[in-house]
Amino acid sequence: MAEKKKHLQSIHVPHNKNTVECETERMPIPDFVYISMSQHIGAPCRPLVKKGDSVKVGQPIGDSDVPMSVPIHSSVSGIVSGIEESRSDNGGKNTLVVIEADKKQELWEGIQAPKAGSREEFIQAVRASGLVGLGGAAFPTHIKYNPKNIQDVTTLIINGAECEPFITSDHRIMVEETENIIDGALLVMKQLGMQEGFIGVEDNKPDAIAALRSMIEQKGNPNIEVIPLRSRYPQGAERVMVYEVTGKTMDAGVLPADLGVILSNVTSIAFIGQYFKNGIPLIAKRITVDGDAISRPANVLCPIGTKIADVVEFCGGYKEPPKKILMGGPMMGRAIFSDQLPVIKNNNAILIFAGEQAWVKEETACINCGRCYRACPFKLMPTLLSSAVKRRDAGALERLKVMQCMECGSCSYICPARRPLSFNNKLGKAIVKEAQSK
Ligand code: SF4
Ligand code: SF4
C-alpha cells in the first residue's frame, strides 16, 4: 500500500444502517419470477427458452453472441409461462422471461463445479457463471478480468466500503460469507497472476474487519491485507477506493488495469468463491430492504426475477403507502416507477419511503457558498458545469471536465439550495457525447 499525501474530498452522510444486525433471510420461492434479459452493461440477451418449456435451477435461459454480455440463468425450476415485453427501470424496453415456479427447486443437470486449469478456462467459467459487477455497475466480470495488459496487473482490490446510507448487504456478506470472500480472492489472484490483495473496509464495520482478518489467518496468512478506511462518502466509488488503497490517481477514462489494479466488489468475490465450489451460477441476490414505508426492514436473499412487491410482502408489507421507491441507495440509486419491477443482478437494496425522505425539496437560488466545490472528490466546479449545461456549451463542459464526474451526488446532497447538480452533470455528459458524435 502506497503512502498518500491526503484523502480525497468527502462528506459525512447519516449512515442509517438500520439492518446491520439483521442476518440474511432466505426468501421463499415466489409463485412467478420475471427474469430480465437486460441485466448487464452491453448487449441484452435473447431468450433461449419459449413459452411452455420446463426449466431447472441454474439453466441458461438467455445469452448473446456479443462479447460484452453474460448469460442469464433460471433462478427457479418450473414452466416458462411467457416471454413478455415490458418497461425497464430506466423506462426503456425490456424482455422478461416469466417462469411459474414449481417450488421443487430441481437443479439443472449441467451444473458442476467449473475447472480452472488455465487463465483462459477461468475467464470462460466466470462468463458462464453470469457474473457482473455486483457493486452496482453490472459490468461483465470476465471482461474486467481479461484486460489487454494483464501481465502488468499485480494488485487485487476488494471493495468492502458500503458507503451508501441504509445499505448493509455487503456488510452482511463480509460477516456471513467470509470464507467465500477469501477463497474467491485467492482464486482470482492465482488465476490472474496477482501478487497482492487488499480489502478496503470502512472503519464503522469492526466486526467485518475482524472476521476477514481472522479468516486470512486461518488460510495461512496469504498476501491479502484488510485496509480500514474512513467511513465517509463516497469511499466505495471505484476511483476513490483505488486512490485510498494505492495512492494512485485514476482519471476518468483510465481503467484500474492501467494502474496495475483490478477492483471487484466484495459480493462479486464471495460469489466467485462459492461458484468454483458448487458451480451454481448467479441466480439469487442478497438485498437490503429498508425505508420508512417498510414494516420489517431486513436483509433478504431472493431469487433473481422476484418482483419487488413480493420482496416487500416478505418484509411484512407496507406500513404506509409508498411515495418513493429506490433501487440502490439514496445517493446513487435509481428512483423507479413501480414495485412490479423484478430484482436484477446488480440490485443491492430496495429502499421505499413514505415520509420526509420521499419529498423532493424545492430548488432555490445559488448563494455562492462553494460547498459543492469543496465536497467534490475531483475538485470539479458544479456551479460552472450547471451554467454550461443550461447553455448546452459542449466546449465549456469539456474544459470543466464534466466527464470526470462520477455522479456520486455529494455536491447535490451538500447544496443548501437543493440544486440538482449531479443530475445536471449527467445531462452535461450527454451534451458532450452528442457533440463528439457529430
Ligand atoms: S456528482 Fe460529480 S461534481 Fe458532484 S461531487 Fe460527485 S463527482 Fe463531483
Ligand atoms: S452548494 Fe449550492 S448554493 Fe452553494 S455554491 Fe454550490 S450550487 Fe450554489
PDB file of C-alpha atoms in Angstrom, residues 92-247:
ATOM      1  CA  GLY A  92     -36.540   1.579 -21.836  1.00  0.00           C
ATOM      2  CA  LYS A  93     -37.779  -1.641 -23.406  1.00  0.00           C
ATOM      3  CA  ASN A  94     -37.079  -4.878 -21.627  1.00  0.00           C
ATOM      4  CA  THR A  95     -37.740  -8.542 -22.367  1.00  0.00           C
ATOM      5  CA  LEU A  96     -38.789 -10.689 -19.416  1.00  0.00           C
ATOM      6  CA  VAL A  97     -38.808 -14.482 -19.268  1.00  0.00           C
ATOM      7  CA  VAL A  98     -41.713 -15.274 -16.940  1.00  0.00           C
ATOM      8  CA  ILE A  99     -41.477 -18.606 -15.109  1.00  0.00           C
ATOM      9  CA  GLU A 100     -44.149 -20.214 -12.959  1.00  0.00           C
ATOM     10  CA  ALA A 101     -42.196 -21.883 -10.158  1.00  0.00           C
ATOM     11  CA  ASP A 102     -42.989 -25.486  -9.221  1.00  0.00           C
ATOM     12  CA  LYS A 103     -41.258 -24.882  -5.852  1.00  0.00           C
ATOM     13  CA  LYS A 104     -39.236 -28.106  -6.220  1.00  0.00           C
ATOM     14  CA  GLN A 105     -36.012 -26.174  -6.968  1.00  0.00           C
ATOM     15  CA  GLU A 106     -34.549 -29.015  -9.044  1.00  0.00           C
ATOM     16  CA  LEU A 107     -31.003 -28.266 -10.149  1.00  0.00           C
ATOM     17  CA  TRP A 108     -30.170 -28.234 -13.855  1.00  0.00           C
ATOM     18  CA  GLU A 109     -28.190 -31.346 -14.900  1.00  0.00           C
ATOM     19  CA  GLY A 110     -25.415 -29.240 -16.432  1.00  0.00           C
ATOM     20  CA  ILE A 111     -24.338 -27.804 -13.088  1.00  0.00           C
ATOM     21  CA  GLN A 112     -20.907 -28.816 -11.881  1.00  0.00           C
ATOM     22  CA  ALA A 113     -18.020 -27.042 -10.204  1.00  0.00           C
ATOM     23  CA  PRO A 114     -16.008 -25.489 -13.051  1.00  0.00           C
ATOM     24  CA  LYS A 115     -12.440 -26.424 -13.840  1.00  0.00           C
ATOM     25  CA  ALA A 116      -9.923 -23.615 -13.970  1.00  0.00           C
ATOM     26  CA  GLY A 117      -6.730 -25.259 -15.165  1.00  0.00           C
ATOM     27  CA  SER A 118      -5.640 -22.171 -17.078  1.00  0.00           C
ATOM     28  CA  ARG A 119      -6.426 -18.454 -17.107  1.00  0.00           C
ATOM     29  CA  GLU A 120      -8.498 -18.916 -20.285  1.00  0.00           C
ATOM     30  CA  GLU A 121     -10.599 -21.642 -18.620  1.00  0.00           C
ATOM     31  CA  PHE A 122     -11.043 -19.417 -15.580  1.00  0.00           C
ATOM     32  CA  ILE A 123     -12.233 -16.461 -17.681  1.00  0.00           C
ATOM     33  CA  GLN A 124     -14.639 -18.707 -19.613  1.00  0.00           C
ATOM     34  CA  ALA A 125     -16.026 -20.099 -16.361  1.00  0.00           C
ATOM     35  CA  VAL A 126     -16.519 -16.590 -14.950  1.00  0.00           C
ATOM     36  CA  ARG A 127     -18.510 -15.692 -18.074  1.00  0.00           C
ATOM     37  CA  ALA A 128     -20.563 -18.892 -17.827  1.00  0.00           C
ATOM     38  CA  SER A 129     -21.433 -18.031 -14.219  1.00  0.00           C
ATOM     39  CA  GLY A 130     -23.318 -14.929 -15.384  1.00  0.00           C
ATOM     40  CA  LEU A 131     -21.301 -12.697 -13.051  1.00  0.00           C
ATOM     41  CA  VAL A 132     -21.415  -8.929 -13.449  1.00  0.00           C
ATOM     42  CA  GLY A 133     -20.131  -6.225 -11.102  1.00  0.00           C
ATOM     43  CA  LEU A 134     -22.429  -6.651  -8.123  1.00  0.00           C
ATOM     44  CA  GLY A 135     -21.496  -3.352  -6.528  1.00  0.00           C
ATOM     45  CA  GLY A 136     -23.950  -1.698  -8.907  1.00  0.00           C
ATOM     46  CA  ALA A 137     -22.005  -1.301 -12.153  1.00  0.00           C
ATOM     47  CA  ALA A 138     -23.220  -4.550 -13.799  1.00  0.00           C
ATOM     48  CA  PHE A 139     -20.079  -4.629 -15.967  1.00  0.00           C
ATOM     49  CA  PRO A 140     -19.377  -8.200 -17.193  1.00  0.00           C
ATOM     50  CA  THR A 141     -16.715  -9.543 -14.826  1.00  0.00           C
ATOM     51  CA  HIS A 142     -14.990 -11.825 -17.362  1.00  0.00           C
ATOM     52  CA  ILE A 143     -14.126  -8.728 -19.417  1.00  0.00           C
ATOM     53  CA  LYS A 144     -12.816  -6.864 -16.379  1.00  0.00           C
ATOM     54  CA  TYR A 145     -10.644  -9.897 -15.523  1.00  0.00           C
ATOM     55  CA  ASN A 146      -9.179 -10.090 -19.005  1.00  0.00           C
ATOM     56  CA  PRO A 147      -7.550  -6.707 -19.731  1.00  0.00           C
ATOM     57  CA  LYS A 148      -5.077  -6.431 -22.587  1.00  0.00           C
ATOM     58  CA  ASN A 149      -2.251  -5.656 -20.159  1.00  0.00           C
ATOM     59  CA  ILE A 150      -2.968  -8.482 -17.701  1.00  0.00           C
ATOM     60  CA  GLN A 151       0.772  -9.096 -17.349  1.00  0.00           C
ATOM     61  CA  ASP A 152       1.092  -5.612 -15.758  1.00  0.00           C
ATOM     62  CA  VAL A 153      -1.700  -6.156 -13.242  1.00  0.00           C
ATOM     63  CA  THR A 154      -0.299  -7.013  -9.824  1.00  0.00           C
ATOM     64  CA  THR A 155      -2.951  -5.995  -7.312  1.00  0.00           C
ATOM     65  CA  LEU A 156      -6.483  -7.090  -6.484  1.00  0.00           C
ATOM     66  CA  ILE A 157      -8.555  -4.571  -4.552  1.00  0.00           C
ATOM     67  CA  ILE A 158     -11.745  -5.860  -2.998  1.00  0.00           C
ATOM     68  CA  ASN A 159     -14.259  -3.157  -2.311  1.00  0.00           C
ATOM     69  CA  GLY A 160     -15.939  -3.645   1.046  1.00  0.00           C
ATOM     70  CA  ALA A 161     -16.765   0.025   1.604  1.00  0.00           C
ATOM     71  CA  GLU A 162     -20.514   0.238   1.681  1.00  0.00           C
ATOM     72  CA  CYS A 163     -20.787   3.997   1.979  1.00  0.00           C
ATOM     73  CA  GLU A 164     -24.377   4.485   0.779  1.00  0.00           C
ATOM     74  CA  PRO A 165     -26.781   5.126   3.666  1.00  0.00           C
ATOM     75  CA  PHE A 166     -29.160   2.311   4.675  1.00  0.00           C
ATOM     76  CA  ILE A 167     -27.462  -0.485   2.678  1.00  0.00           C
ATOM     77  CA  THR A 168     -25.924  -3.337   4.680  1.00  0.00           C
ATOM     78  CA  SER A 169     -25.991  -6.266   2.233  1.00  0.00           C
ATOM     79  CA  ASP A 170     -22.218  -6.149   1.612  1.00  0.00           C
ATOM     80  CA  HIS A 171     -21.612  -5.864   5.344  1.00  0.00           C
ATOM     81  CA  ARG A 172     -23.690  -8.994   5.924  1.00  0.00           C
ATOM     82  CA  ILE A 173     -21.727 -10.840   3.206  1.00  0.00           C
ATOM     83  CA  MET A 174     -18.469  -9.936   4.949  1.00  0.00           C
ATOM     84  CA  VAL A 175     -19.595 -11.466   8.254  1.00  0.00           C
ATOM     85  CA  GLU A 176     -21.708 -14.308   6.835  1.00  0.00           C
ATOM     86  CA  GLU A 177     -19.616 -15.453   3.853  1.00  0.00           C
ATOM     87  CA  THR A 178     -16.125 -14.568   4.998  1.00  0.00           C
ATOM     88  CA  GLU A 179     -14.569 -17.820   3.794  1.00  0.00           C
ATOM     89  CA  ASN A 180     -16.054 -17.466   0.302  1.00  0.00           C
ATOM     90  CA  ILE A 181     -14.539 -13.967   0.091  1.00  0.00           C
ATOM     91  CA  ILE A 182     -11.020 -15.103   0.972  1.00  0.00           C
ATOM     92  CA  ASP A 183     -11.287 -18.240  -1.207  1.00  0.00           C
ATOM     93  CA  GLY A 184     -12.574 -16.127  -4.105  1.00  0.00           C
ATOM     94  CA  ALA A 185      -9.777 -13.589  -3.630  1.00  0.00           C
ATOM     95  CA  LEU A 186      -7.095 -16.292  -3.578  1.00  0.00           C
ATOM     96  CA  LEU A 187      -8.522 -17.879  -6.720  1.00  0.00           C
ATOM     97  CA  VAL A 188      -8.676 -14.595  -8.649  1.00  0.00           C
ATOM     98  CA  MET A 189      -5.142 -13.657  -7.554  1.00  0.00           C
ATOM     99  CA  LYS A 190      -3.775 -17.075  -8.564  1.00  0.00           C
ATOM    100  CA  GLN A 191      -5.566 -17.222 -11.915  1.00  0.00           C
ATOM    101  CA  LEU A 192      -4.685 -13.659 -12.915  1.00  0.00           C
ATOM    102  CA  GLY A 193      -1.119 -13.833 -11.594  1.00  0.00           C
ATOM    103  CA  MET A 194      -1.521 -11.106  -8.972  1.00  0.00           C
ATOM    104  CA  GLN A 195       0.944 -10.796  -6.141  1.00  0.00           C
ATOM    105  CA  GLU A 196      -1.128  -8.903  -3.569  1.00  0.00           C
ATOM    106  CA  GLY A 197      -4.688  -8.311  -2.453  1.00  0.00           C
ATOM    107  CA  PHE A 198      -6.269  -5.568  -0.346  1.00  0.00           C
ATOM    108  CA  ILE A 199      -9.761  -5.490   1.106  1.00  0.00           C
ATOM    109  CA  GLY A 200     -10.905  -1.914   1.738  1.00  0.00           C
ATOM    110  CA  VAL A 201     -13.497  -1.787   4.530  1.00  0.00           C
ATOM    111  CA  GLU A 202     -14.826   1.307   6.298  1.00  0.00           C
ATOM    112  CA  ASP A 203     -13.887   1.540   9.964  1.00  0.00           C
ATOM    113  CA  ASN A 204     -17.555   1.564  11.027  1.00  0.00           C
ATOM    114  CA  LYS A 205     -17.625  -2.201  10.324  1.00  0.00           C
ATOM    115  CA  PRO A 206     -15.247  -3.566  13.004  1.00  0.00           C
ATOM    116  CA  ASP A 207     -16.941  -6.991  13.019  1.00  0.00           C
ATOM    117  CA  ALA A 208     -16.358  -7.373   9.256  1.00  0.00           C
ATOM    118  CA  ILE A 209     -12.725  -6.272   9.606  1.00  0.00           C
ATOM    119  CA  ALA A 210     -12.178  -8.760  12.451  1.00  0.00           C
ATOM    120  CA  ALA A 211     -13.899 -11.620  10.576  1.00  0.00           C
ATOM    121  CA  LEU A 212     -11.859 -11.038   7.413  1.00  0.00           C
ATOM    122  CA  ARG A 213      -8.562 -10.795   9.327  1.00  0.00           C
ATOM    123  CA  SER A 214      -9.356 -13.957  11.247  1.00  0.00           C
ATOM    124  CA  MET A 215     -10.151 -15.849   8.025  1.00  0.00           C
ATOM    125  CA  ILE A 216      -6.933 -14.618   6.380  1.00  0.00           C
ATOM    126  CA  GLU A 217      -5.059 -16.018   9.390  1.00  0.00           C
ATOM    127  CA  GLN A 218      -6.937 -19.332   9.139  1.00  0.00           C
ATOM    128  CA  LYS A 219      -5.901 -19.556   5.482  1.00  0.00           C
ATOM    129  CA  GLY A 220      -2.224 -19.304   6.451  1.00  0.00           C
ATOM    130  CA  ASN A 221      -1.755 -15.534   6.076  1.00  0.00           C
ATOM    131  CA  PRO A 222      -1.616 -15.223   2.290  1.00  0.00           C
ATOM    132  CA  ASN A 223      -0.690 -11.827   0.866  1.00  0.00           C
ATOM    133  CA  ILE A 224      -4.105 -10.250   1.472  1.00  0.00           C
ATOM    134  CA  GLU A 225      -4.449  -7.273   3.796  1.00  0.00           C
ATOM    135  CA  VAL A 226      -7.574  -5.673   5.211  1.00  0.00           C
ATOM    136  CA  ILE A 227      -7.341  -1.870   4.973  1.00  0.00           C
ATOM    137  CA  PRO A 228      -9.667   0.025   7.346  1.00  0.00           C
ATOM    138  CA  LEU A 229     -10.918   3.191   5.645  1.00  0.00           C
ATOM    139  CA  ARG A 230     -12.647   6.283   6.957  1.00  0.00           C
ATOM    140  CA  SER A 231     -16.430   5.962   6.935  1.00  0.00           C
ATOM    141  CA  ARG A 232     -17.045   8.873   4.634  1.00  0.00           C
ATOM    142  CA  TYR A 233     -18.972   9.234   1.382  1.00  0.00           C
ATOM    143  CA  PRO A 234     -18.131   8.266  -1.436  1.00  0.00           C
ATOM    144  CA  GLN A 235     -15.474   5.925  -0.057  1.00  0.00           C
ATOM    145  CA  GLY A 236     -16.789   2.994  -2.117  1.00  0.00           C
ATOM    146  CA  ALA A 237     -16.609   4.732  -5.508  1.00  0.00           C
ATOM    147  CA  GLU A 238     -14.125   2.928  -7.759  1.00  0.00           C
ATOM    148  CA  ARG A 239     -11.762   5.842  -8.312  1.00  0.00           C
ATOM    149  CA  VAL A 240     -11.863   6.854  -4.641  1.00  0.00           C
ATOM    150  CA  MET A 241     -11.192   3.284  -3.493  1.00  0.00           C
ATOM    151  CA  VAL A 242      -8.225   2.886  -5.848  1.00  0.00           C
ATOM    152  CA  TYR A 243      -6.736   6.160  -4.565  1.00  0.00           C
ATOM    153  CA  GLU A 244      -7.375   5.449  -0.885  1.00  0.00           C
ATOM    154  CA  VAL A 245      -5.802   1.972  -1.077  1.00  0.00           C
ATOM    155  CA  THR A 246      -2.915   2.519  -3.508  1.00  0.00           C
ATOM    156  CA  GLY A 247      -2.387   6.294  -3.575  1.00  0.00           C
TER     157      GLY A 247
END
